Short mmCIF file of C-alpha atoms (C1' of nucleotides) in Angstrom, two decimals:
data_model
loop_
_atom_site.label_atom_id
_atom_site.label_comp_id
_atom_site.label_asym_id
_atom_site.label_seq_id
_atom_site.Cartn_x
_atom_site.Cartn_y
_atom_site.Cartn_z
CA MET A 1 0.00 0.00 0.00
CA GLN A 2 2.69 2.48 -0.97
CA ILE A 3 -0.17 4.35 -2.52
CA ILE A 4 -1.27 5.47 0.94
CA ALA A 5 2.05 5.23 2.71
CA GLY A 6 2.98 8.88 2.24
CA LYS A 7 2.55 10.87 5.38
CA TRP A 8 -0.37 12.90 4.00
CA LYS A 9 -1.76 10.80 1.19
CA SER A 10 -4.54 9.11 3.10
CA VAL A 11 -5.59 12.49 4.49
CA ILE A 12 -5.66 14.03 1.02
CA ILE A 13 -7.74 11.13 -0.31
CA TYR A 14 -10.05 11.48 2.66
CA HIS A 15 -10.71 15.13 1.91
CA LEU A 16 -11.17 14.48 -1.80
CA MET A 17 -13.76 11.83 -0.97
CA ALA A 18 -15.99 14.75 -0.03
CA GLY A 19 -15.65 16.08 -3.55
CA THR A 20 -13.47 18.26 -5.73
CA GLN A 21 -11.14 20.58 -3.84
CA ARG A 22 -8.85 23.42 -4.75
CA PHE A 23 -5.24 23.61 -3.61
CA ASN A 24 -6.00 26.16 -0.94
CA ASP A 25 -9.04 24.24 0.28
CA LEU A 26 -6.82 21.27 0.97
CA GLN A 27 -4.20 23.41 2.61
CA LYS A 28 -6.71 24.94 5.00
CA GLN A 29 -7.94 21.50 5.97
CA MET A 30 -4.39 20.28 6.60
CA PRO A 31 -2.66 23.14 8.39
CA ASP A 32 0.23 20.89 9.48
CA CYS A 33 1.11 19.98 5.93
CA SER A 34 3.36 22.54 4.28
CA ARG A 35 2.54 23.90 0.84
CA ARG A 36 5.61 22.17 -0.50
CA MET A 37 4.66 18.78 0.94
CA LEU A 38 1.09 19.13 -0.23
CA ALA A 39 2.26 19.83 -3.77
CA LEU A 40 4.68 16.88 -3.72
CA GLN A 41 2.16 14.38 -2.43
CA LEU A 42 -0.55 15.62 -4.79
CA HIS A 43 1.87 15.08 -7.64
CA GLU A 44 2.67 11.53 -6.54
CA LEU A 45 -1.00 10.69 -6.18
CA GLN A 46 -1.56 12.04 -9.65
CA VAL A 47 1.28 9.98 -11.12
CA ASP A 48 -0.14 6.88 -9.42
CA GLY A 49 -3.50 7.57 -11.04
CA VAL A 50 -5.33 8.12 -7.78
CA ILE A 51 -6.29 11.74 -8.34
CA GLN A 52 -6.69 14.03 -11.31
CA LYS A 53 -5.92 17.71 -11.64
CA LYS A 54 -7.83 20.25 -13.67
CA VAL A 55 -6.25 23.61 -14.37
CA TYR A 56 -8.35 26.60 -15.40
CA PRO A 57 -6.25 29.03 -17.45
CA VAL A 58 -7.56 32.13 -15.78
CA ILE A 59 -5.69 34.76 -13.83
CA PRO A 60 -5.03 34.06 -11.08
CA VAL A 61 -4.79 30.37 -11.88
CA LYS A 62 -7.40 28.03 -10.50
CA THR A 63 -6.85 24.31 -10.07
CA GLU A 64 -9.13 21.54 -8.93
CA TYR A 65 -8.24 18.13 -7.61
CA SER A 66 -10.55 15.13 -7.54
CA LEU A 67 -10.40 11.36 -7.21
CA THR A 68 -10.14 9.27 -10.37
CA ASP A 69 -12.29 6.15 -10.74
CA PHE A 70 -9.26 4.25 -9.55
CA GLY A 71 -8.93 6.55 -6.56
CA GLN A 72 -12.58 5.94 -5.71
CA THR A 73 -11.79 2.25 -5.22
CA LEU A 74 -9.78 3.24 -2.17
CA ARG A 75 -12.88 4.49 -0.37
CA PRO A 76 -13.43 1.30 1.67
CA VAL A 77 -9.86 1.46 2.94
CA ILE A 78 -10.09 5.09 4.00
CA THR A 79 -13.50 4.67 5.60
CA ALA A 80 -12.21 1.66 7.52
CA MET A 81 -9.44 3.92 8.83
CA GLU A 82 -11.95 6.65 9.65
CA THR A 83 -14.22 4.26 11.53
CA TRP A 84 -11.30 2.98 13.54
CA GLY A 85 -10.15 6.51 14.21
CA ASN A 86 -13.56 7.60 15.44
CA LEU A 87 -13.58 4.73 17.92
CA TYR A 88 -10.23 5.54 19.42
CA ASN A 89 -9.68 9.25 18.91
CA GLN A 90 -11.30 10.27 22.18
CA ARG A 91 -9.56 7.72 24.36
CA ALA A 92 -6.60 8.48 26.55
CA THR A 93 -4.66 5.28 25.94
CA HIS A 94 -2.74 4.94 22.73
CA GLN A 95 -3.47 8.57 22.00
CA ALA A 96 0.03 9.12 20.66
CA ALA A 97 -0.38 6.27 18.23
CA VAL A 98 -3.72 7.41 16.94
CA ASP A 99 -2.72 11.01 16.36
CA MET B 1 -2.93 6.63 11.26
CA GLN B 2 0.70 6.94 12.20
CA ILE B 3 0.16 3.57 13.79
CA ILE B 4 0.23 1.99 10.37
CA ALA B 5 2.26 4.59 8.56
CA GLY B 6 5.61 2.87 9.03
CA LYS B 7 6.81 1.22 5.86
CA TRP B 8 6.33 -2.32 7.26
CA LYS B 9 3.85 -1.93 10.07
CA SER B 10 0.72 -2.87 8.18
CA VAL B 11 2.52 -5.92 6.78
CA ILE B 12 3.60 -7.00 10.26
CA ILE B 13 0.07 -6.61 11.59
CA TYR B 14 -1.24 -8.52 8.62
CA HIS B 15 1.01 -11.47 9.38
CA LEU B 16 0.22 -11.38 13.08
CA MET B 17 -3.48 -11.51 12.26
CA ALA B 18 -2.83 -15.13 11.31
CA GLY B 19 -1.59 -15.77 14.85
CA THR B 20 1.50 -15.62 17.00
CA GLN B 21 4.78 -15.46 15.09
CA ARG B 22 8.43 -15.68 15.99
CA PHE B 23 10.96 -13.12 14.85
CA ASN B 24 12.36 -15.40 12.16
CA ASP B 25 8.90 -16.35 10.94
CA LEU B 26 8.18 -12.71 10.28
CA GLN B 27 11.53 -12.19 8.65
CA LYS B 28 10.98 -15.09 6.23
CA GLN B 29 7.60 -13.67 5.29
CA MET B 30 9.09 -10.22 4.68
CA PRO B 31 12.39 -10.87 2.87
CA ASP B 32 12.66 -7.23 1.78
CA CYS B 33 12.56 -5.96 5.35
CA SER B 34 15.98 -6.02 6.99
CA ARG B 35 16.44 -7.52 10.44
CA ARG B 36 17.20 -4.07 11.76
CA MET B 37 14.04 -2.53 10.32
CA LEU B 38 11.92 -5.42 11.50
CA ALA B 39 13.23 -5.01 15.04
CA LEU B 40 12.66 -1.24 14.98
CA GLN B 41 9.11 -1.44 13.70
CA LEU B 42 8.21 -4.27 16.06
CA HIS B 43 9.45 -2.11 18.91
CA GLU B 44 7.36 0.86 17.82
CA LEU B 45 4.27 -1.29 17.47
CA GLN B 46 4.92 -2.62 20.95
CA VAL B 47 5.30 0.87 22.40
CA ASP B 48 2.05 1.89 20.71
CA GLY B 49 0.31 -1.05 22.35
CA VAL B 50 -0.53 -2.77 19.08
CA ILE B 51 1.50 -5.92 19.63
CA GLN B 52 2.96 -7.77 22.59
CA LYS B 53 6.20 -9.68 22.90
CA LYS B 54 6.82 -12.80 24.90
CA VAL B 55 10.38 -13.89 25.57
CA TYR B 56 11.18 -17.44 26.59
CA PRO B 57 14.40 -17.50 28.61
CA VAL B 58 15.82 -20.56 26.91
CA ILE B 59 19.03 -20.89 24.99
CA PRO B 60 18.95 -19.91 22.25
CA VAL B 61 16.36 -17.27 23.06
CA LYS B 62 12.86 -17.65 21.66
CA THR B 63 10.47 -14.75 21.26
CA GLU B 64 6.88 -14.63 20.15
CA TYR B 65 4.91 -11.66 18.86
CA SER B 66 1.15 -11.37 18.81
CA LEU B 67 -1.54 -8.72 18.49
CA THR B 68 -2.90 -7.12 21.65
CA ASP B 69 -6.64 -6.60 22.04
CA PHE B 70 -6.02 -3.08 20.86
CA GLY B 71 -4.11 -4.40 17.86
CA GLN B 72 -7.02 -6.66 17.01
CA THR B 73 -9.21 -3.60 16.53
CA LEU B 74 -7.12 -2.77 13.49
CA ARG B 75 -8.30 -5.91 11.67
CA PRO B 76 -11.02 -4.16 9.65
CA VAL B 77 -8.50 -1.64 8.37
CA ILE B 78 -5.98 -4.26 7.31
CA THR B 79 -8.59 -6.49 5.70
CA ALA B 80 -9.95 -3.50 3.79
CA MET B 81 -6.42 -2.98 2.47
CA GLU B 82 -6.09 -6.66 1.64
CA THR B 83 -9.39 -6.74 -0.22
CA TRP B 84 -8.37 -3.73 -2.22
CA GLY B 85 -4.98 -5.27 -2.90
CA ASN B 86 -6.50 -8.52 -4.13
CA LEU B 87 -8.63 -6.60 -6.59
CA TYR B 88 -5.79 -4.66 -8.09
CA ASN B 89 -2.66 -6.74 -7.60
CA GLN B 90 -3.01 -8.63 -10.85
CA ARG B 91 -3.70 -5.64 -13.05
CA ALA B 92 -1.18 -4.00 -15.27
CA THR B 93 -2.22 -0.40 -14.70
CA HIS B 94 -1.16 1.25 -11.49
CA GLN B 95 1.06 -1.72 -10.73
CA ALA B 96 3.82 0.50 -9.41
CA ALA B 97 1.42 2.13 -7.02
CA VAL B 98 0.02 -1.10 -5.68
CA ASP B 99 3.34 -2.82 -5.02
"C1'" DC C 1 18.20 -17.13 17.92
"C1'" DC C 2 17.22 -12.49 18.62
"C1'" DG C 3 18.47 -8.73 18.69
"C1'" DT C 4 21.88 -3.80 19.38
"C1'" DA C 5 25.62 -0.54 18.06
"C1'" DT C 6 27.87 1.98 14.85
"C1'" DC C 7 29.04 4.01 10.54
"C1'" DC C 8 27.42 6.23 6.56
"C1'" DC C 9 24.84 7.66 2.70
"C1'" DA C 10 20.12 8.68 0.65
"C1'" DT C 11 15.91 10.65 1.26
"C1'" DG C 12 12.56 13.60 3.79
"C1'" DA C 13 10.96 17.78 4.89
"C1'" DG C 14 11.00 22.86 6.91
"C1'" DA C 15 12.04 27.88 5.69
"C1'" DT C 16 12.34 31.18 2.54
"C1'" DA C 17 12.21 33.45 -1.73
"C1'" DC C 18 10.73 33.59 -6.46
"C1'" DT C 19 7.29 33.03 -10.82
"C1'" DG C 20 3.35 32.51 -14.51
"C1'" DC D 1 -3.50 31.41 -6.74
"C1'" DA D 2 -0.76 27.68 -7.18
"C1'" DG D 3 2.97 26.27 -7.32
"C1'" DT D 4 9.02 25.80 -7.93
"C1'" DA D 5 13.83 26.45 -6.51
"C1'" DT D 6 17.23 26.24 -3.40
"C1'" DC D 7 19.39 25.66 0.93
"C1'" DT D 8 19.73 23.31 5.09
"C1'" DC D 9 19.11 20.19 8.78
"C1'" DA D 10 16.74 15.91 10.47
"C1'" DT D 11 15.50 11.32 9.79
"C1'" DG D 12 15.47 6.78 7.49
"C1'" DG D 13 17.49 2.88 6.52
"C1'" DG D 14 21.41 -0.41 4.53
"C1'" DA D 15 25.78 -2.98 5.83
"C1'" DT D 16 28.38 -4.87 9.03
"C1'" DA D 17 29.92 -6.43 13.36
"C1'" DC D 18 29.08 -7.57 18.03
"C1'" DG D 19 26.53 -9.54 22.38
"C1'" DG D 20 23.28 -12.40 25.74
#
DNA sequence: CCGTATCCCATGAGATACTG
DNA sequence: CAGTATCTCATGGGATACGG
C-alpha cells in the first residue's frame, strides 16, 4: 500500500472523498502539511493515477483536484481507517499512536 | 494513522493476524525488510500497544509476537487494504502504485 | 536465535524566496 | 492562486559487526 504510505496521502484522499477541492481548500484542511509537501504528495497521487488535476487558465490560476475512478476504489480502505479513528480518537490510551 | 504509517507496520500486523509469530517467521515472510528494520518497527508497534512480545528465557532465546486486544481492533482496516490489494494486484495499470 | 551498536549515505521535509 | 527552486538540517534505513 505504498499508494497510501505517504505521510499525508490518506488524508488528502479522505478530503477528496468529499468532492473536488482546490489547492487552498486542501491546505486549510491540513494546516500541518506545508505547501511544499502538499504539492509533492498531490503530484505523486496524480502519477499513481489516484487523483486528477484540472487547471483553469484564468488569472489568477485556478486548479481543482478530484479522485479518479481508480482513486474511488480506495474508499473502503479510507473509511475503515476513519471508523477505527472515530472509535479511538477520544480515548486516553494509545493517543500518541492514533494522532 | 501513524500507527500503520511505518513502511512495514501494516505488513507485520497482517502477518500477526494469522496468529503468533516468531521473529524469524516474520523475517521469512518479509524478505525485503531487513532484520534491523523489522526489530525497529516491532518495537514501535509494541510501544504503541498494538503488539505484545513474549520472551522465553531458553538458549537460544525464543520470542513470540502477537496482536494485543487493541491491535485486534485494526483488523477491519488491514482487511480492507487486503481486499483492495487482491482486486488490483493482478492488473497491469497502477502496478507500481500497488506494489 | 534475537536482537543492538555503529558508521554512513540517501531521502525527507522545513524555511524562505521567487514566478506565470 | 498555485505552485518551484534552493538551501539546510533531520531522519530513514542499509551494511556490518558484536553480544546475551
